Every structure is written in C-alpha cells, then in structure tokens.
CSV table of C-alpha atoms in Angstrom, one decimal:
chain,number,residue,atom,x,y,z
Q,785,MET,CA,27.6,15.3,-24.6
Q,786,ILE,CA,23.6,15.5,-25.2
Q,787,ASN,CA,20.7,13.2,-23.3
Q,788,GLY,CA,18.4,12.7,-26.5
Q,789,MET,CA,16.1,10.6,-23.8
Q,790,LYS,CA,12.3,11.8,-24.4
Q,791,PHE,CA,10.5,11.8,-21.5
Q,792,ASN,CA,6.5,12.1,-21.6
Q,793,LYS,CA,6.7,15.2,-19.1
Q,794,SER,CA,2.7,14.5,-18.1
Q,795,LYS,CA,3.4,11.3,-16.2
Q,796,CYS,CA,6.5,13.0,-14.5
Q,797,GLN,CA,5.8,14.8,-11.1
Q,798,ILE,CA,7.8,15.5,-7.8
Q,799,LEU,CA,7.8,13.3,-4.5
Q,800,HIS,CA,9.5,15.2,-1.7
Q,801,LEU,CA,10.2,12.8,0.4
Q,802,GLY,CA,10.5,13.7,4.6
Q,803,ARG,CA,8.9,16.0,6.9
Q,804,GLY,CA,11.4,18.1,6.8
Q,805,ASN,CA,11.8,18.7,3.0
Q,806,ALA,CA,11.2,22.1,1.8
Q,807,GLY,CA,9.0,21.4,-1.1
Q,808,HIS,CA,10.7,23.3,-4.1
Q,809,ASN,CA,9.4,22.7,-7.1
Q,810,TYR,CA,11.5,21.6,-10.7
Q,811,LYS,CA,11.3,21.8,-14.1
Q,812,LEU,CA,11.7,19.6,-16.8
Q,813,GLY,CA,12.8,21.7,-20.0
Q,814,GLU,CA,10.7,24.3,-19.9
Q,815,GLU,CA,8.0,23.0,-18.1
Q,816,TRP,CA,7.1,22.9,-14.2
Q,817,LEU,CA,6.6,19.7,-12.7
Q,818,GLU,CA,3.7,19.0,-10.4
Q,819,SER,CA,4.1,17.6,-7.1
Q,820,SER,CA,2.4,14.3,-5.6
Q,821,SER,CA,1.6,12.9,-2.3
Q,822,ALA,CA,2.0,9.1,-3.5
Q,823,GLU,CA,3.7,7.7,-6.6
Q,824,GLN,CA,3.7,4.0,-7.7
Q,825,GLY,CA,6.7,2.0,-8.9
Q,826,LEU,CA,6.6,-1.8,-10.4
Q,827,GLY,CA,3.0,-1.7,-8.5
Q,828,VAL,CA,3.8,-0.4,-5.2
Q,829,LEU,CA,2.6,2.5,-3.9
Q,830,ALA,CA,4.7,4.7,-1.3
Q,831,ASP,CA,3.7,7.9,0.2
Q,832,SER,CA,6.3,11.1,0.8
Q,833,ARG,CA,7.3,9.8,4.4
Q,834,LEU,CA,8.0,6.3,2.3
Q,835,SER,CA,4.8,4.5,4.4
Q,836,THR,CA,3.0,1.3,2.3
Q,837,SER,CA,0.0,2.0,4.4
Q,838,GLN,CA,-1.7,3.0,1.0
Q,839,GLN,CA,-0.6,0.1,-0.4
Q,840,CYS,CA,-1.9,-2.2,1.6
Q,841,ALA,CA,-5.3,-0.6,1.3
Q,842,LEU,CA,-4.9,-0.8,-2.5
Q,843,ALA,CA,-3.8,-4.2,-2.3
Q,844,ALA,CA,-7.0,-5.3,-0.1
Q,845,LYS,CA,-9.0,-3.1,-3.2
Q,846,ARG,CA,-7.9,-5.7,-5.7
Q,847,ALA,CA,-8.6,-8.8,-4.1
Q,848,ASN,CA,-11.6,-7.7,-2.5
Q,849,PRO,CA,-13.9,-7.9,-5.6
Q,850,ILE,CA,-12.0,-11.1,-6.8
Q,851,LEU,CA,-13.5,-12.7,-3.4
Q,852,GLY,CA,-16.8,-11.5,-4.4
Q,853,CYS,CA,-16.7,-13.1,-7.8
Q,854,ILE,CA,-15.9,-16.6,-6.1
Q,855,LYS,CA,-18.5,-16.1,-3.5
Q,856,HIS,CA,-20.8,-15.9,-6.4
Q,857,SER,CA,-19.4,-18.4,-8.4
Q,858,ILE,CA,-19.6,-21.5,-6.0
Q,859,THR,CA,-22.5,-22.8,-4.6
Q,860,SER,CA,-21.2,-26.7,-3.4
Q,861,TRP,CA,-17.4,-27.0,-4.0
Q,862,PRO,CA,-15.1,-28.7,-1.7
Q,863,LYS,CA,-13.3,-26.2,0.5
Q,864,GLU,CA,-9.8,-27.4,-1.5
Q,865,ARG,CA,-11.0,-25.7,-4.3
Q,866,THR,CA,-12.3,-22.6,-2.8
Q,867,ILE,CA,-8.9,-22.5,-1.3
Q,868,LEU,CA,-7.1,-23.2,-4.0
Q,869,MET,CA,-9.0,-20.4,-6.0
Q,870,TYR,CA,-8.6,-17.9,-3.4
Q,871,SER,CA,-4.7,-18.8,-3.3
Q,872,VAL,CA,-4.6,-18.6,-6.9
Q,873,LEU,CA,-6.9,-15.4,-8.2
Q,874,ALA,CA,-6.6,-12.9,-4.5
Q,875,ARG,CA,-3.6,-13.8,-2.4
Q,876,PRO,CA,-1.3,-12.7,-5.1
Q,877,HIS,CA,-2.6,-9.2,-4.5
Q,878,LEU,CA,-2.0,-9.6,-0.9
Q,879,GLU,CA,1.8,-10.7,-1.3
Q,880,TYR,CA,3.4,-9.2,-4.7
Q,881,CYS,CA,6.7,-7.7,-3.7
Q,882,VAL,CA,5.9,-7.7,-0.1
Q,883,GLN,CA,9.2,-7.8,1.0
Q,884,PHE,CA,9.4,-4.1,0.3
Q,885,TRP,CA,5.9,-3.6,1.1
Q,886,ALA,CA,5.3,-5.4,4.5
Q,887,PRO,CA,2.5,-3.5,6.0
Q,888,PRO,CA,4.2,-1.1,9.1
Q,889,PHE,CA,1.4,-0.8,11.1
Q,890,LYS,CA,-1.1,-3.1,13.0
Q,891,LYS,CA,-4.3,-1.8,11.1
Q,892,ASP,CA,-2.6,-2.2,8.0
Q,893,VAL,CA,-1.7,-6.3,8.9
Q,894,LYS,CA,-5.6,-6.3,10.0
Q,895,VAL,CA,-6.7,-5.0,6.3
Q,896,LEU,CA,-4.7,-7.8,4.8
Q,897,GLU,CA,-5.8,-10.6,7.2
Q,898,GLY,CA,-9.5,-9.8,6.9
Q,899,ILE,CA,-9.1,-10.3,3.7
Q,900,GLN,CA,-8.0,-14.0,4.2
Q,901,GLY,CA,-10.5,-14.2,6.8
Q,902,ARG,CA,-13.3,-13.6,4.5
Q,903,ALA,CA,-11.9,-16.1,1.9
Q,904,ALA,CA,-11.5,-18.9,4.9
Q,905,LYS,CA,-15.5,-18.4,5.5
Q,906,LEU,CA,-16.3,-19.1,2.1
Q,907,VAL,CA,-16.0,-22.7,2.8
Q,908,LYS,CA,-19.1,-24.0,4.2
Q,909,GLY,CA,-19.2,-24.9,7.8
Q,910,LEU,CA,-16.8,-22.1,8.9
Q,911,GLU,CA,-18.8,-18.9,8.8
Q,912,GLY,CA,-19.0,-18.5,12.2
Q,913,LYS,CA,-15.6,-20.0,13.1
Q,914,CYS,CA,-13.1,-17.7,14.2
Q,915,TYR,CA,-10.1,-17.1,12.4
Q,916,GLU,CA,-7.8,-18.9,13.9
Q,917,GLU,CA,-9.8,-22.0,13.9
Q,918,CYS,CA,-10.7,-21.6,10.3
Q,919,LEU,CA,-7.0,-21.5,9.5
Q,920,ARG,CA,-6.3,-24.4,11.4
Q,921,THR,CA,-9.0,-25.9,9.7
Q,922,LEU,CA,-8.1,-25.3,6.1
Q,923,GLY,CA,-4.6,-25.8,6.7
Q,924,LEU,CA,-3.3,-22.0,6.4
Q,925,SER,CA,-0.9,-19.8,7.7
Q,926,SER,CA,-1.6,-16.1,8.7
Q,927,LEU,CA,-0.3,-13.4,6.2
Q,928,GLU,CA,1.9,-12.3,8.5
Q,929,LYS,CA,3.8,-15.8,9.2
Q,930,ARG,CA,3.9,-16.1,5.6
Q,931,ARG,CA,5.7,-13.0,5.0
Q,932,LEU,CA,7.8,-13.7,7.7
Q,933,LYS,CA,8.9,-17.0,5.4
Q,934,GLY,CA,9.4,-15.1,2.4
Q,935,ASP,CA,11.7,-12.8,4.1
Q,936,LEU,CA,13.4,-15.4,5.6
Q,937,MET,CA,14.2,-17.5,2.5
Q,938,ALA,CA,15.3,-13.9,0.9
Q,939,LEU,CA,18.1,-13.3,2.9
Q,940,SER,CA,19.2,-16.8,2.8
Q,941,SER,CA,19.1,-16.8,-0.7
Q,942,PHE,CA,21.1,-13.3,-0.7
Q,943,LEU,CA,23.2,-14.6,1.7
Q,944,ARG,CA,24.5,-17.5,-0.1
Q,945,ARG,CA,25.0,-15.7,-3.4
Q,946,GLY,CA,27.9,-13.8,-1.4
Q,947,SER,CA,29.7,-10.5,-1.2
Q,948,GLY,CA,29.7,-10.4,-5.3
Q,949,GLU,CA,26.3,-9.5,-5.9
Q,950,GLY,CA,25.2,-5.8,-5.7
Q,951,GLY,CA,23.8,-4.6,-2.4
Q,952,ALA,CA,26.3,-6.5,0.1
Q,953,ASP,CA,27.1,-3.7,2.3
Q,954,LEU,CA,23.1,-3.8,3.2
Q,955,ILE,CA,23.4,-6.8,5.6
Q,956,SER,CA,26.3,-6.7,7.9
Q,957,LEU,CA,27.4,-10.4,9.8
Q,958,GLY,CA,28.1,-10.2,13.6
Q,959,SER,CA,31.6,-10.8,14.3
Q,960,SER,CA,31.7,-11.9,17.9
Q,961,ASP,CA,32.7,-15.4,18.6
Q,962,ARG,CA,31.0,-15.5,22.1
Q,963,MET,CA,27.3,-15.1,20.0
Q,964,HIS,CA,24.8,-17.8,20.9
Q,965,GLY,CA,22.5,-19.6,18.5
Q,966,ASN,CA,23.6,-19.7,15.1
Q,967,GLY,CA,26.8,-19.1,14.1
Q,968,SER,CA,25.8,-16.6,11.1
Q,969,LYS,CA,24.0,-13.6,13.1
Q,970,LEU,CA,23.8,-10.4,11.9
Q,971,CYS,CA,24.2,-6.9,13.0
Q,972,GLN,CA,21.1,-5.0,13.8
Q,973,GLY,CA,21.3,-1.1,12.5
Q,974,ARG,CA,20.8,2.0,14.0
Q,975,PHE,CA,18.7,4.6,13.2
Q,976,THR,CA,17.0,7.4,14.2
Q,977,LEU,CA,13.8,7.0,12.1
Q,978,ALA,CA,11.3,4.7,13.5
Q,979,LEU,CA,10.2,3.9,10.2
Q,980,ARG,CA,13.2,2.6,9.0
Q,981,LYS,CA,12.7,-0.5,11.4
Q,982,HIS,CA,10.0,-1.9,8.7
Q,983,PHE,CA,12.5,-1.6,6.0
Q,984,PHE,CA,13.7,-5.5,5.1
Q,985,THR,CA,17.2,-4.9,6.0
Q,986,GLU,CA,15.9,-3.9,9.6
Q,987,ARG,CA,12.9,-6.1,10.5
Q,988,VAL,CA,14.5,-9.6,9.4
Q,989,VAL,CA,17.5,-9.5,11.5
Q,990,LYS,CA,15.9,-10.2,14.8
Q,991,HIS,CA,14.0,-13.2,13.5
Q,992,TRP,CA,17.1,-14.4,11.3
Q,993,ASN,CA,19.3,-14.5,14.8
Q,994,ARG,CA,16.6,-16.5,16.8
Q,995,LEU,CA,17.1,-19.3,14.2
Q,996,PRO,CA,18.4,-22.4,15.2
Q,997,ARG,CA,22.2,-23.5,13.7
Q,998,GLU,CA,20.9,-26.4,11.9
Q,999,VAL,CA,18.4,-24.0,10.1
Q,1000,VAL,CA,21.0,-21.6,9.2
Q,1001,ASP,CA,23.6,-23.8,8.4
Q,1002,GLY,CA,21.3,-25.8,6.1
Q,1003,PRO,CA,23.3,-27.0,2.5
Q,1004,SER,CA,20.8,-25.6,0.3
Q,1005,LEU,CA,17.9,-23.4,0.3
Q,1006,SER,CA,15.4,-26.2,-0.7
Q,1007,VAL,CA,16.9,-28.0,2.6
Q,1008,PHE,CA,17.1,-24.7,4.5
Q,1009,LYS,CA,13.3,-24.3,3.5
Q,1010,ARG,CA,12.2,-27.6,4.6
Q,1011,HIS,CA,13.8,-26.8,8.4
Q,1012,LEU,CA,12.7,-23.4,8.6
Q,1013,ASP,CA,9.2,-24.8,8.7
Q,1014,ASN,CA,9.8,-26.5,11.1
Q,1015,ALA,CA,11.4,-24.3,13.0
Q,1016,LEU,CA,8.8,-21.7,12.6
Q,1017,ASN,CA,6.1,-23.9,13.7
Q,1018,ASN,CA,7.8,-24.1,16.8
Q,1019,MET,CA,8.7,-20.4,17.1
Q,1020,LEU,CA,5.4,-19.3,16.1
Q,1021,GLN,CA,2.1,-20.6,16.2
Q,1022,LEU,CA,0.1,-17.3,14.8
Q,1023,LEU,CA,1.8,-14.4,14.2
Q,1024,VAL,CA,-0.7,-11.8,14.6
Q,1025,SER,CA,-1.4,-10.8,18.3
Q,1026,PRO,CA,-4.8,-12.3,20.2
Q,1027,GLU,CA,-5.9,-8.7,20.2
Q,1028,LEU,CA,-5.9,-8.9,16.4
Q,1029,VAL,CA,-7.4,-12.3,15.9
Q,1030,ARG,CA,-10.7,-11.2,18.1
Q,1031,GLN,CA,-11.2,-8.1,15.7
Q,1032,LEU,CA,-10.9,-10.3,12.6
Q,1033,ASP,CA,-14.1,-12.7,13.8
C-alpha cells in the first residue's frame, strides 16, 4: 500500500516531548527535519513540556493592541458599550479553546487577569479603583471564575452524552455508595508529573465533586447552567487570590 499524501516538508518539525527525551533526528523522505521548542496546533501553542505558558503570553499579546484601539476610539462612551467592545473583540483571544490551555501558573493567571483589569479601567470613574471593585461595579467575573464555569459546563455536557462518545475512559465515576454530596462524584486520577494536574480531566474533578446534588442532577444543560451560577456565587466570590488582586491593582 502506497501513501500518496504529499507533505510540505518545510512546515514539518519535530517536538521532543519530556525532559528525558533523547532528541533523535528524523527524516521525511530524504530530508532531515528540524527540531522545534514549541508548536502550534488549532491556534494553541504548547512547548516540549506541554506547558501552555507561551500560549498565555500569546493570547495577551493579541488582546493588548485591541484594548489600545478601543481606548483611542472612545471618548465618552457609556460603560456598557465599552465592556461590550472588550467582550466581543478582546476577551475571545483570552478564552479561545481555554479548556485545553488553562494557565498552569499564577504568573500566567496574572497576565490574563491584567488584560481584563486594563479593560475595566477604560471605563470613566474606575481608573483608580482596585481590580475586584472594578469587576463588581461592571458586573464581570474574573477570567479564572469564567474558566471554571466553562470547565464544569463542558464536563456536564460530556457526561450527558454518555459512554458512546469517544474518550469515555478519560473520566471515571466513583463507585462508592458512601460518598457525600452529589451522586455523580468523579475519581481523581493518580499521576507522577505535576504538570498533569493542570489537564482538564484532572483539574475539573475536585470542583465537580464539590457541587451540590441539585446542580449535578439538573435535567438539562440549561438547567445545570442556571443552578451552576448560583452554586459558584456561593462557592467562590472571586477565584483570584487576594495577593494576586493586590498585584493587579
């Protein structure tokens, strides 16, 4: 059997994953392929350690100039229009495919929250306010809280589709009858690499297991979303730590 697919060899590179990787060289046909320290797939940048810190910096780099354009375009816009412009033009860059590349470190969280803080202070009268007060005045949630909500909604949608979908073995339901709280608790996986705790299938487990039964057992995704809003308000006023909030101000 002959593979007739043609590759653009100039765009093919090798990403050696893991610290102990021997870094072997490879050929595509008769040409040697170059190594790369980071590669982008579907718009998401990951390095050889599968860290997405570079993606966080890239997202901020894309959103920052847009904030600059908004700032120079407005003079006396009402706050609703300013926030609408940020939500439509800048925030999508900070949240694109974020279930895959959620920021792994506090410094990355700070970079992303800093963009939203800058956007909030475009509103007249909020220039000297602290980040938390800006969010409260504008009715915004921190990006970290929005990511958590998105994670839980994605997980709920995944579980509702059932085991017939691909990747059903990525999430394991608890089997103990003595579990407290909701009746659909998940099993936390075991791993040796600390980086894995930032993967979607691991980081979402502890938050899901803390949800009350009435949220998890919602008959539809829309009902789950409505109950989730109330649950998150009770669980988290602001996910960003006080130290981080002070750094953003």
